[in-house]
Structures are given as C-alpha cells and as structure tokens.
C-alpha cells in the first residue's frame, strides 16, 4: 500500500468520520426513513384455465398415416446413402435336384416281368422293369449285381447292389 493511503487510514479525522457515518446509518435504519412495509394480504384466485402438462393434441398427428416416412426403396433418384453395388445378383432357381438311390435286388414270379427293389431316399419301393423312378429316370435292366437306369437322352447309370448312389434329376 502507498504511504499516503496508510497515513489517511491511520488519521484521527478518518476514524472520526467513519464512526459518525456508521452511527448515522444506524439511526436512519431505526427511524425507517419514512418508508412503509408493504401491505400483505391473501391472494385472490386467478381463473385462468390450467394448462395440460403433456400436450396430447399433437399425438393424433404423430400416428396418422400421412406422418409415415416414404418408402426406402426409391432407387431411381440420386441418393448418396444407397447403392446397388453390394446387392448380389439374383441366383436363378435350380433346375435339378439330387436323389439317393440304393439298389436292393429283384424278384420274378412265373411269367411276370422282373420287379426291382430299391430305396429312393428313405422310402423302399418296388417297380417293374421299364418303370419310371424319378422325373426322367427309367429302369432299363436289373441283374444280380447291378441295376441299369436310363433317361430319355439314352444316358445310363449303373447302380451296384447295396451301394447308395446320388443321382441328379431335373425338377418338374
């Protein structure tokens, strides 16, 4: 602190003025300076309507059909957030299926044609020579060792006895 300020704070005149000023403030506070306390009374009820805490009138528009967003599959327009680059090309449906055939043998009674026993998938079947066992597979011959299957294009498949073989046939 500068010496001038220190000297002013230590002087008797400053102490006397501060003392008188504080007494004057105390007297004025006790006399109320002519002011009055505010009038306090019970409040009157205000008749304004109460406001809802949740505005439910806006909820009707929230669930209306017009508020639904448009379809997302509109791809003819330029959109930086949609690309067809990562969509795989459509795979054509299969034209063939695989079946499992197991030749189990044959039997013949009297002058009847030979009947073959075979397992097609999980089902046991009996069919005469020349019968169709799948879409285009026909039984051509049955012997003690093997059964010969043929199709309309004259391609043959030979099935050994008791051996499961997977064949590919067209789907109808």
Coordinates of N, CA, C and O in Angstrom, one line a residue:
X1 N 0.8 -1.2 0.0 CA 0.0 0.0 0.0 C 0.9 1.3 0.0 O 1.9 1.3 0.7
X2 N 0.5 2.3 -0.8 CA 1.3 3.5 -0.8 C 1.2 4.2 0.6 O 0.2 4.1 1.3
X3 N 2.3 4.9 0.9 CA 2.3 5.5 2.3 C 1.2 6.6 2.5 O 0.7 6.8 3.6
X4 N 0.7 7.2 1.4 CA -0.3 8.2 1.5 C -1.6 7.6 2.0 O -2.3 8.1 2.9
X5 N -1.9 6.4 1.5 CA -3.2 5.7 1.9 C -3.0 5.2 3.3 O -4.0 5.3 4.1
X6 N -1.9 4.7 3.7 CA -1.7 4.2 5.0 C -1.8 5.4 6.0 O -2.4 5.2 7.1
X7 N -1.3 6.5 5.7 CA -1.4 7.7 6.5 C -2.8 8.1 6.7 O -3.3 8.5 7.8
X8 N -3.6 8.1 5.6 CA -5.0 8.5 5.7 C -5.9 7.5 6.5 O -6.7 8.0 7.3
X9 N -5.6 6.2 6.4 CA -6.3 5.3 7.2 C -6.0 5.4 8.7 O -6.8 5.1 9.6
X10 N -4.8 5.8 9.1 CA -4.4 5.9 10.5 C -4.7 7.3 11.1 O -4.6 7.4 12.3
X11 N -5.2 8.2 10.3 CA -5.5 9.5 10.9 C -6.8 9.5 11.7 O -7.7 8.7 11.5
X12 N -6.8 10.4 12.7 CA -7.9 10.5 13.6 C -9.1 11.1 12.9 O -10.3 10.7 13.3
X13 N -9.0 11.9 12.0 CA -10.1 12.5 11.3 C -10.9 11.4 10.5 O -12.1 11.4 10.5
X14 N -10.2 10.5 9.8 CA -10.8 9.5 9.1 C -11.6 8.5 10.0 O -12.7 8.1 9.7
X15 N -11.0 8.2 11.2 CA -11.6 7.3 12.1 C -12.9 8.0 12.7 O -13.9 7.4 12.9
X16 N -12.8 9.3 12.9 CA -14.0 10.0 13.5 C -15.1 10.1 12.5 O -16.3 9.9 12.8
X17 N -14.8 10.3 11.2 CA -15.8 10.4 10.1 C -16.5 9.1 9.9 O -17.7 9.0 9.7
X18 N -15.7 8.0 9.9 CA -16.3 6.7 9.7 C -17.2 6.3 10.9 O -18.2 5.7 10.7
X19 N -16.8 6.7 12.1 CA -17.6 6.4 13.3 C -18.9 7.1 13.2 O -19.9 6.6 13.5
X20 N -18.9 8.4 12.9 CA -20.1 9.2 12.8 C -21.0 8.7 11.7 O -22.2 8.6 11.8
X21 N -20.4 8.3 10.5 CA -21.2 7.8 9.4 C -21.9 6.5 9.8 O -23.1 6.3 9.4
X22 N -21.3 5.6 10.5 CA -21.9 4.4 10.9 C -23.1 4.6 11.9 O -24.1 4.0 11.8
X23 N -22.9 5.6 12.8 CA -24.0 5.9 13.7 C -25.1 6.5 13.0 O -26.3 6.2 13.3
X24 N -24.9 7.3 12.0 CA -25.9 7.9 11.2 C -26.7 6.8 10.4 O -28.0 6.9 10.4
X25 N -26.1 5.9 9.9 CA -26.8 4.8 9.2 C -27.7 4.0 10.1 O -28.8 3.6 9.8
X26 N -27.2 3.8 11.3 CA -28.0 3.0 12.3 C -29.2 3.8 12.7 O -30.3 3.2 12.8
X27 N -29.1 5.1 12.9 CA -30.3 5.9 13.3 C -31.3 5.9 12.2 O -32.5 5.8 12.4
X28 N -30.8 6.1 10.9 CA -31.7 6.1 9.8 C -32.4 4.8 9.6 O -33.6 4.8 9.3
X29 N -31.8 3.7 9.9 CA -32.4 2.4 9.7 C -33.5 2.2 10.8 O -34.5 1.6 10.6
X30 N -33.2 2.8 12.0 CA -34.2 2.6 13.1 C -35.4 3.5 12.9 O -36.5 3.2 13.3
X31 N -35.3 4.6 12.3 CA -36.4 5.6 12.0 C -37.2 5.2 10.8 O -38.3 5.7 10.6
X32 N -36.7 4.3 10.0 CA -37.4 3.8 8.8 C -37.4 4.8 7.6 O -38.0 4.5 6.6
X33 N -36.8 5.9 7.8 CA -36.7 6.9 6.7 C -38.0 7.2 6.1 O -38.1 7.6 4.9
X34 N -39.1 7.1 6.8 CA -40.4 7.4 6.3 C -41.0 6.4 5.4 O -42.1 6.6 4.8
X35 N -40.4 5.3 5.3 CA -40.9 4.2 4.4 C -41.9 3.3 5.1 O -42.1 3.4 6.3
X36 N -42.7 2.6 4.4 CA -43.7 1.7 5.0 C -43.4 0.3 4.5 O -42.9 0.0 3.4
X37 N -43.8 -0.6 5.3 CA -43.8 -2.0 5.0 C -44.9 -2.3 4.0 O -45.9 -1.7 4.0
X38 N -44.7 -3.2 3.0 CA -45.7 -3.5 2.0 C -46.9 -4.1 2.7 O -46.8 -4.8 3.7
X39 N -48.1 -3.9 2.1 CA -49.3 -4.5 2.6 C -49.4 -5.9 2.2 O -49.3 -6.3 1.0
X40 N -49.5 -6.8 3.1 CA -49.6 -8.2 2.8 C -51.0 -8.7 3.1 O -51.6 -8.4 4.1
X41 N -51.6 -9.4 2.1 CA -52.9 -9.9 2.2 C -53.0 -11.2 1.4 O -52.1 -11.6 0.7
X42 N -54.1 -12.0 1.7 CA -54.3 -13.2 1.0 C -54.5 -13.0 -0.5 O -55.1 -12.0 -0.9
X43 N -53.9 -13.9 -1.3 CA -54.0 -13.7 -2.8 C -55.4 -14.2 -3.2 O -56.0 -15.1 -2.7
X44 N -55.8 -13.5 -4.3 CA -57.1 -13.9 -4.9 C -56.8 -15.0 -5.9 O -55.8 -15.0 -6.6
X45 N -57.8 -15.9 -6.1 CA -57.6 -17.0 -7.1 C -57.8 -16.4 -8.5 O -58.7 -15.7 -8.8
X46 N -56.9 -16.8 -9.3 CA -56.9 -16.4 -10.7 C -57.7 -17.5 -11.5 O -57.5 -18.7 -11.3
X47 N -58.6 -17.1 -12.4 CA -59.5 -18.0 -13.0 C -59.0 -18.4 -14.4 O -59.8 -18.7 -15.3
X48 N -57.7 -18.4 -14.7 CA -57.2 -18.8 -16.0 C -57.2 -20.3 -16.0 O -57.0 -21.0 -15.0
X49 N -57.5 -20.9 -17.2 CA -57.6 -22.4 -17.3 C -56.2 -23.0 -17.1 O -55.2 -22.4 -17.5
X50 N -56.3 -24.1 -16.5 CA -55.0 -24.9 -16.3 C -54.5 -25.4 -17.6 O -55.3 -25.8 -18.5
X51 N -53.2 -25.5 -17.7 CA -52.6 -26.0 -19.0 C -52.2 -27.4 -18.7 O -51.7 -27.8 -17.7
X52 N -52.4 -28.3 -19.7 CA -52.0 -29.7 -19.6 C -50.5 -29.8 -19.6 O -49.8 -29.1 -20.3
X53 N -50.1 -30.7 -18.7 CA -48.6 -30.9 -18.6 C -48.0 -31.6 -19.8 O -46.9 -31.3 -20.2
X54 N -48.8 -32.5 -20.5 CA -48.4 -33.1 -21.7 C -49.3 -32.7 -22.8 O -50.6 -32.9 -22.7
X55 N -48.8 -32.1 -23.9 CA -49.7 -31.7 -25.0 C -50.1 -32.9 -25.8 O -49.5 -33.3 -26.8
X56 N -51.3 -33.6 -25.5 CA -51.7 -34.8 -26.1 C -52.4 -34.5 -27.5 O -52.6 -35.4 -28.2
X57 N -52.7 -33.3 -27.7 CA -53.4 -32.9 -29.0 C -52.5 -33.2 -30.2 O -52.9 -33.6 -31.3
X58 N -51.2 -33.1 -30.0 CA -50.2 -33.3 -31.0 C -50.0 -34.8 -31.3 O -49.4 -35.1 -32.4
X59 N -50.4 -35.7 -30.4 CA -50.2 -37.1 -30.6 C -51.1 -37.7 -31.7 O -50.7 -38.7 -32.3
X60 N -52.2 -37.0 -32.0 CA -53.0 -37.5 -33.1 C -52.3 -37.4 -34.4 O -52.3 -38.4 -35.2
X61 N -51.6 -36.4 -34.7 CA -50.8 -36.2 -35.9 C -49.6 -37.1 -36.0 O -49.1 -37.4 -37.0
X62 N -49.1 -37.5 -34.8 CA -47.9 -38.4 -34.8 C -48.2 -39.8 -35.3 O -47.3 -40.3 -36.0
X63 N -49.4 -40.3 -35.1 CA -49.7 -41.7 -35.6 C -50.6 -41.7 -36.8 O -51.2 -42.7 -37.1
X64 N -50.8 -40.6 -37.5 CA -51.6 -40.6 -38.7 C -50.8 -41.2 -39.9 O -49.6 -41.2 -39.9
X65 N -51.5 -41.7 -40.9 CA -50.8 -42.3 -42.0 C -50.0 -41.3 -42.8 O -49.0 -41.7 -43.4
X66 N -50.3 -40.1 -42.8 CA -49.6 -39.1 -43.5 C -48.2 -38.8 -42.9 O -47.3 -38.3 -43.5
X67 N -48.1 -39.1 -41.6 CA -46.8 -38.9 -40.9 C -45.8 -39.9 -41.1 O -44.6 -39.8 -40.8
X68 N -46.2 -41.1 -41.8 CA -45.2 -42.1 -42.0 C -44.2 -41.7 -43.1 O -44.6 -41.0 -44.0
X69 N -43.0 -42.1 -42.9 CA -42.0 -41.8 -43.9 C -42.2 -42.5 -45.2 O -42.9 -43.5 -45.3
X70 N -41.7 -42.0 -46.3 CA -41.9 -42.6 -47.6 C -41.2 -43.9 -47.7 O -40.4 -44.3 -46.9
X71 N -41.4 -44.6 -48.8 CA -40.7 -45.9 -49.0 C -39.2 -45.7 -49.2 O -38.7 -44.7 -49.7
X72 N -38.4 -46.6 -48.6 CA -37.0 -46.5 -48.7 C -36.4 -47.1 -50.0 O -35.2 -47.0 -50.3
X73 N -37.2 -47.8 -50.8 CA -36.7 -48.5 -52.0 C -36.8 -47.6 -53.2 O -36.8 -48.2 -54.3
X74 N -36.9 -46.3 -53.1 CA -36.9 -45.5 -54.3 C -35.5 -45.3 -54.7 O -34.8 -44.5 -54.1
X75 N -35.0 -46.0 -55.7 CA -33.6 -46.0 -56.1 C -33.4 -45.3 -57.4 O -32.3 -45.3 -57.9
X76 N -34.4 -44.8 -58.1 CA -34.2 -44.2 -59.3 C -33.7 -42.8 -59.2 O -33.2 -42.2 -60.1
X77 N -33.7 -42.3 -58.0 CA -33.2 -40.9 -57.7 C -31.7 -41.1 -57.2 O -31.3 -42.1 -56.7
X78 N -31.0 -40.0 -57.3 CA -29.6 -40.0 -56.8 C -29.7 -39.9 -55.3 O -30.3 -39.0 -54.7
X79 N -29.1 -40.8 -54.6 CA -29.1 -40.8 -53.2 C -27.7 -41.2 -52.7 O -27.2 -42.3 -53.0
X80 N -27.0 -40.4 -51.9 CA -25.6 -40.8 -51.5 C -25.6 -41.9 -50.5 O -24.6 -42.4 -50.1
X81 N -26.8 -42.2 -49.9 CA -26.8 -43.2 -48.9 C -27.3 -44.6 -49.3 O -27.6 -45.5 -48.5
X82 N -27.5 -44.8 -50.6 CA -28.0 -46.0 -51.2 C -27.2 -46.4 -52.4 O -27.0 -45.6 -53.3
X83 N -26.8 -47.6 -52.5 CA -26.1 -48.1 -53.7 C -26.5 -49.5 -53.9 O -26.8 -50.3 -53.0
X84 N -26.5 -49.9 -55.2 CA -26.8 -51.3 -55.6 C -25.5 -52.1 -55.8 O -25.6 -53.2 -56.3
X85 N -24.4 -51.5 -55.5 CA -23.1 -52.2 -55.7 C -23.0 -53.4 -54.9 O -22.5 -54.4 -55.3
X86 N -23.5 -53.4 -53.6 CA -23.3 -54.5 -52.7 C -24.4 -55.5 -52.7 O -24.4 -56.5 -52.0
X87 N -25.4 -55.3 -53.5 CA -26.6 -56.2 -53.6 C -26.2 -57.4 -54.6 O -25.8 -57.1 -55.7
X88 N -26.2 -58.6 -54.1 CA -25.8 -59.7 -55.0 C -26.8 -59.9 -56.1 O -28.0 -59.6 -56.0
X89 N -26.3 -60.4 -57.2 CA -27.2 -60.7 -58.4 C -28.1 -61.8 -58.0 O -27.8 -62.7 -57.3
X90 N -29.3 -61.8 -58.6 CA -30.3 -62.8 -58.3 C -29.8 -64.2 -58.9 O -29.4 -64.3 -60.0
X91 N -29.9 -65.2 -58.0 CA -29.5 -66.5 -58.4 C -30.7 -67.2 -59.1 O -31.8 -67.2 -58.5
X92 N -30.5 -67.7 -60.3 CA -31.7 -68.4 -60.9 C -32.0 -69.6 -60.1 O -31.2 -70.3 -59.4
X93 N -33.3 -70.0 -60.1 CA -33.7 -71.2 -59.3 C -33.1 -72.4 -59.9 O -32.8 -72.5 -61.1
X94 N -32.8 -73.4 -59.0 CA -32.1 -74.6 -59.5 C -33.1 -75.4 -60.5 O -34.3 -75.4 -60.4
X95 N -32.4 -76.0 -61.5 CA -33.2 -76.8 -62.5 C -33.1 -78.3 -62.2 O -33.8 -79.1 -62.8
X96 N -32.2 -78.7 -61.3 CA -32.0 -80.1 -61.0 C -32.0 -80.3 -59.5 O -31.8 -79.3 -58.7
X97 N -32.3 -81.5 -59.1 CA -32.2 -81.9 -57.7 C -31.5 -83.2 -57.6 O -31.4 -84.0 -58.6
X98 N -31.0 -83.5 -56.4 CA -30.2 -84.8 -56.2 C -31.1 -85.7 -55.4 O -31.7 -85.4 -54.5
X99 N -31.1 -87.0 -55.9 CA -31.8 -88.0 -55.2 C -30.8 -89.2 -54.9 O -29.8 -89.3 -55.6
X100 N -31.1 -89.9 -53.8 CA -30.2 -91.0 -53.4 C -31.0 -92.3 -53.7 O -32.1 -92.5 -53.3
X101 N -30.3 -93.2 -54.5 CA -31.0 -94.5 -54.9 C -30.0 -95.6 -54.5 O -28.8 -95.5 -54.7
X102 N -30.6 -96.6 -53.8 CA -29.8 -97.8 -53.4 C -30.5 -99.0 -54.0 O -31.7 -99.3 -53.8
X103 N -29.8 -99.8 -54.9 CA -30.4 -101.0 -55.5 C -30.3 -102.1 -54.5 O -29.3 -102.4 -53.9
X104 N -31.4 -102.8 -54.2 CA -31.5 -103.9 -53.2 C -31.7 -105.3 -53.8 O -31.7 -106.2 -53.1
X105 N -32.0 -105.3 -55.1 CA -32.2 -106.7 -55.8 C -33.5 -106.7 -56.6 O -34.1 -105.7 -56.8
X106 N -33.8 -107.9 -57.1 CA -35.0 -108.0 -57.9 C -35.6 -109.4 -57.6 O -35.0 -110.3 -56.9
X107 N -36.9 -109.6 -58.0 CA -37.5 -110.9 -58.0 C -38.5 -111.0 -59.1 O -38.9 -110.0 -59.8
X108 N -38.8 -112.3 -59.5 CA -39.6 -112.6 -60.6 C -40.5 -113.8 -60.2 O -40.0 -114.8 -59.8
X109 N -41.8 -113.7 -60.4 CA -42.7 -114.9 -60.2 C -43.3 -115.3 -61.5 O -43.9 -114.5 -62.2
X110 N -43.1 -116.6 -61.8 CA -43.8 -117.1 -63.0 C -43.3 -116.4 -64.3 O -42.2 -116.2 -64.5
X111 N -44.3 -116.0 -65.1 CA -44.0 -115.3 -66.3 C -44.1 -113.8 -66.2 O -44.1 -113.1 -67.2
X112 N -44.3 -113.3 -65.0 CA -44.4 -111.9 -64.8 C -43.0 -111.2 -65.0 O -42.0 -111.8 -65.0
X113 N -43.0 -109.9 -65.3 CA -41.7 -109.2 -65.5 C -41.0 -109.1 -64.2 O -41.5 -109.2 -63.1
X114 N -39.7 -108.9 -64.4 CA -38.9 -108.7 -63.2 C -39.3 -107.4 -62.4 O -39.6 -106.4 -63.0
X115 N -39.3 -107.6 -61.1 CA -39.6 -106.4 -60.2 C -38.4 -106.1 -59.4 O -37.8 -107.0 -58.8
X116 N -38.0 -104.8 -59.4 CA -36.8 -104.4 -58.7 C -37.2 -103.8 -57.4 O -38.2 -103.2 -57.2
X117 N -36.3 -104.1 -56.4 CA -36.4 -103.5 -55.1 C -35.3 -102.4 -54.9 O -34.1 -102.7 -55.2
X118 N -35.7 -101.2 -54.6 CA -34.7 -100.2 -54.4 C -35.2 -99.2 -53.3 O -36.4 -99.2 -53.0
X119 N -34.2 -98.5 -52.8 CA -34.5 -97.5 -51.8 C -34.3 -96.1 -52.4 O -33.2 -95.8 -52.9
X120 N -35.4 -95.3 -52.5 CA -35.3 -94.0 -53.1 C -35.4 -93.0 -51.9 O -36.5 -92.8 -51.3
X121 N -34.3 -92.4 -51.5 CA -34.3 -91.5 -50.4 C -34.4 -92.4 -49.1 O -33.5 -93.2 -48.8
X122 N -35.5 -92.3 -48.4 CA -35.7 -93.1 -47.2 C -36.8 -94.1 -47.4 O -37.1 -94.8 -46.5
X123 N -37.4 -94.1 -48.6 CA -38.6 -95.0 -48.8 C -38.2 -96.2 -49.7 O -37.5 -96.1 -50.6
X124 N -38.6 -97.4 -49.3 CA -38.4 -98.6 -50.0 C -39.5 -98.7 -51.1 O -40.7 -98.5 -50.8
X125 N -39.1 -99.0 -52.3 CA -40.1 -99.1 -53.4 C -39.8 -100.4 -54.2 O -38.7 -100.9 -54.3
X126 N -40.9 -100.8 -54.9 CA -40.8 -102.0 -55.8 C -41.4 -101.5 -57.1 O -42.5 -100.9 -57.2
X127 N -40.7 -101.7 -58.2 CA -41.2 -101.3 -59.5 C -40.7 -102.3 -60.6 O -39.7 -102.9 -60.5
X128 N -41.5 -102.5 -61.6 CA -41.2 -103.5 -62.7 C -40.1 -102.8 -63.6 O -39.9 -101.6 -63.6
X129 N -39.5 -103.6 -64.5 CA -38.5 -103.1 -65.4 C -39.3 -102.2 -66.4 O -40.4 -102.5 -66.8
X130 N -38.7 -101.1 -66.7 CA -39.4 -100.1 -67.6 C -40.1 -99.0 -66.9 O -40.6 -98.1 -67.5
X131 N -40.3 -99.1 -65.5 CA -41.0 -98.1 -64.8 C -40.1 -96.9 -64.5 O -38.9 -96.9 -64.6
X132 N -40.8 -95.8 -64.3 CA -40.1 -94.5 -64.1 C -40.0 -94.4 -62.6 O -40.9 -94.5 -61.8
X133 N -38.7 -94.1 -62.1 CA -38.5 -93.9 -60.7 C -38.3 -92.5 -60.3 O -38.4 -92.1 -59.1
X134 N -38.0 -91.6 -61.2 CA -37.9 -90.2 -61.0 C -38.3 -89.4 -62.2 O -38.9 -90.1 -63.2
X135 N -38.1 -88.2 -62.3 CA -38.6 -87.3 -63.4 C -38.3 -87.9 -64.8 O -39.1 -88.1 -65.6
X136 N -37.0 -88.3 -65.0 CA -36.7 -88.8 -66.3 C -35.8 -90.1 -66.2 O -35.1 -90.4 -67.2
X137 N -35.8 -90.8 -65.1 CA -35.1 -92.0 -65.0 C -36.0 -93.2 -65.1 O -37.0 -93.3 -64.4
X138 N -35.6 -94.1 -65.9 CA -36.4 -95.3 -66.2 C -35.5 -96.5 -65.8 O -34.2 -96.5 -66.0
X139 N -36.1 -97.6 -65.3 CA -35.3 -98.8 -65.0 C -35.1 -99.6 -66.4 O -36.1 -100.0 -67.0
X140 N -33.9 -99.7 -66.8 CA -33.6 -100.4 -68.1 C -33.4 -101.9 -67.9 O -33.9 -102.7 -68.6
X141 N -32.6 -102.3 -66.8 CA -32.3 -103.7 -66.6 C -32.0 -103.9 -65.2 O -31.5 -103.0 -64.5
X142 N -32.2 -105.1 -64.7 CA -31.9 -105.5 -63.3 C -31.2 -106.9 -63.4 O -31.8 -107.8 -63.9
X143 N -30.0 -107.0 -62.8 CA -29.3 -108.3 -62.7 C -29.0 -108.5 -61.2 O -29.4 -107.8 -60.3
X144 N -28.3 -109.6 -61.0 CA -27.9 -110.0 -59.6 C -26.9 -109.0 -59.1 O -26.8 -108.8 -57.9
X145 N -26.1 -108.3 -59.9 CA -25.0 -107.5 -59.5 C -25.4 -106.0 -59.5 O -24.9 -105.2 -58.7
X146 N -26.2 -105.6 -60.5 CA -26.5 -104.1 -60.7 C -27.8 -103.9 -61.3 O -28.4 -104.8 -61.9
X147 N -28.2 -102.6 -61.2 CA -29.5 -102.2 -61.9 C -29.0 -101.0 -62.8 O -28.3 -100.2 -62.4
X148 N -29.5 -101.1 -64.0 CA -29.2 -100.0 -65.0 C -30.4 -99.1 -65.2 O -31.5 -99.5 -65.4
X149 N -30.1 -97.8 -65.0 CA -31.1 -96.8 -65.2 C -30.8 -96.0 -66.4 O -29.6 -95.8 -66.7
X150 N -31.7 -95.5 -67.1 CA -31.5 -94.7 -68.3 C -32.5 -93.5 -68.3 O -33.5 -93.6 -67.6
X151 N -32.2 -92.5 -69.1 CA -33.1 -91.4 -69.3 C -33.5 -91.3 -70.7 O -33.1 -92.1 -71.6
X152 N -34.3 -90.2 -71.0 CA -34.8 -90.1 -72.4 C -33.7 -89.7 -73.4 O -33.9 -89.9 -74.6
X153 N -32.6 -89.2 -72.9 CA -31.5 -88.9 -73.8 C -30.5 -90.1 -73.9 O -29.4 -89.9 -74.4
X154 N -30.9 -91.3 -73.5 CA -30.1 -92.5 -73.6 C -28.8 -92.5 -72.8 O -27.9 -93.1 -73.1
X155 N -28.8 -91.7 -71.7 CA -27.6 -91.7 -70.8 C -28.0 -92.8 -69.7 O -29.0 -92.8 -69.2
X156 N -27.0 -93.6 -69.4 CA -27.2 -94.7 -68.5 C -26.5 -94.5 -67.2 O -25.4 -93.8 -67.1
X157 N -27.0 -95.0 -66.1 CA -26.4 -95.0 -64.8 C -26.5 -96.5 -64.3 O -27.5 -97.1 -64.3
X158 N -25.4 -97.0 -63.8 CA -25.3 -98.3 -63.3 C -25.2 -98.3 -61.8 O -24.3 -97.6 -61.2
X159 N -26.2 -98.9 -61.1 CA -26.2 -98.9 -59.6 C -25.8 -100.3 -59.1 O -26.5 -101.3 -59.4
X160 N -24.7 -100.4 -58.5 CA -24.3 -101.7 -57.9 C -25.2 -102.1 -56.8 O -25.9 -101.3 -56.2
X161 N -25.2 -103.4 -56.4 CA -26.1 -103.9 -55.4 C -25.7 -103.3 -54.0 O -24.5 -103.3 -53.7
X162 N -26.6 -102.9 -53.2 CA -26.4 -102.3 -51.9 C -25.4 -101.2 -51.8 O -24.8 -101.0 -50.8
X163 N -25.3 -100.4 -52.8 CA -24.5 -99.2 -52.8 C -25.4 -98.0 -53.0 O -26.1 -97.9 -54.0
X164 N -25.3 -97.0 -52.1 CA -26.1 -95.8 -52.2 C -25.4 -94.9 -53.2 O -24.2 -94.6 -53.2
X165 N -26.2 -94.4 -54.2 CA -25.6 -93.6 -55.2 C -26.5 -92.3 -55.4 O -27.7 -92.4 -55.3
X166 N -25.8 -91.2 -55.5 CA -26.5 -89.9 -55.6 C -26.7 -89.6 -57.1 O -25.7 -89.5 -57.8
X167 N -27.9 -89.4 -57.6 CA -28.1 -89.0 -59.0 C -28.8 -87.7 -59.1 O -29.5 -87.2 -58.2
X168 N -28.5 -87.0 -60.2 CA -29.1 -85.7 -60.4 C -30.2 -85.8 -61.4 O -29.9 -86.3 -62.6
X169 N -31.4 -85.3 -61.1 CA -32.5 -85.4 -62.0 C -33.1 -84.0 -62.1 O -33.0 -83.2 -61.2
X170 N -33.7 -83.7 -63.2 CA -34.4 -82.4 -63.4 C -35.6 -82.2 -62.6 O -36.3 -83.2 -62.2
X171 N -35.9 -81.0 -62.2 CA -37.1 -80.7 -61.4 C -38.2 -80.4 -62.4 O -38.1 -79.7 -63.4
X172 N -39.4 -81.0 -62.1 CA -40.5 -80.7 -63.0 C -41.2 -79.4 -62.7 O -41.4 -79.0 -61.6

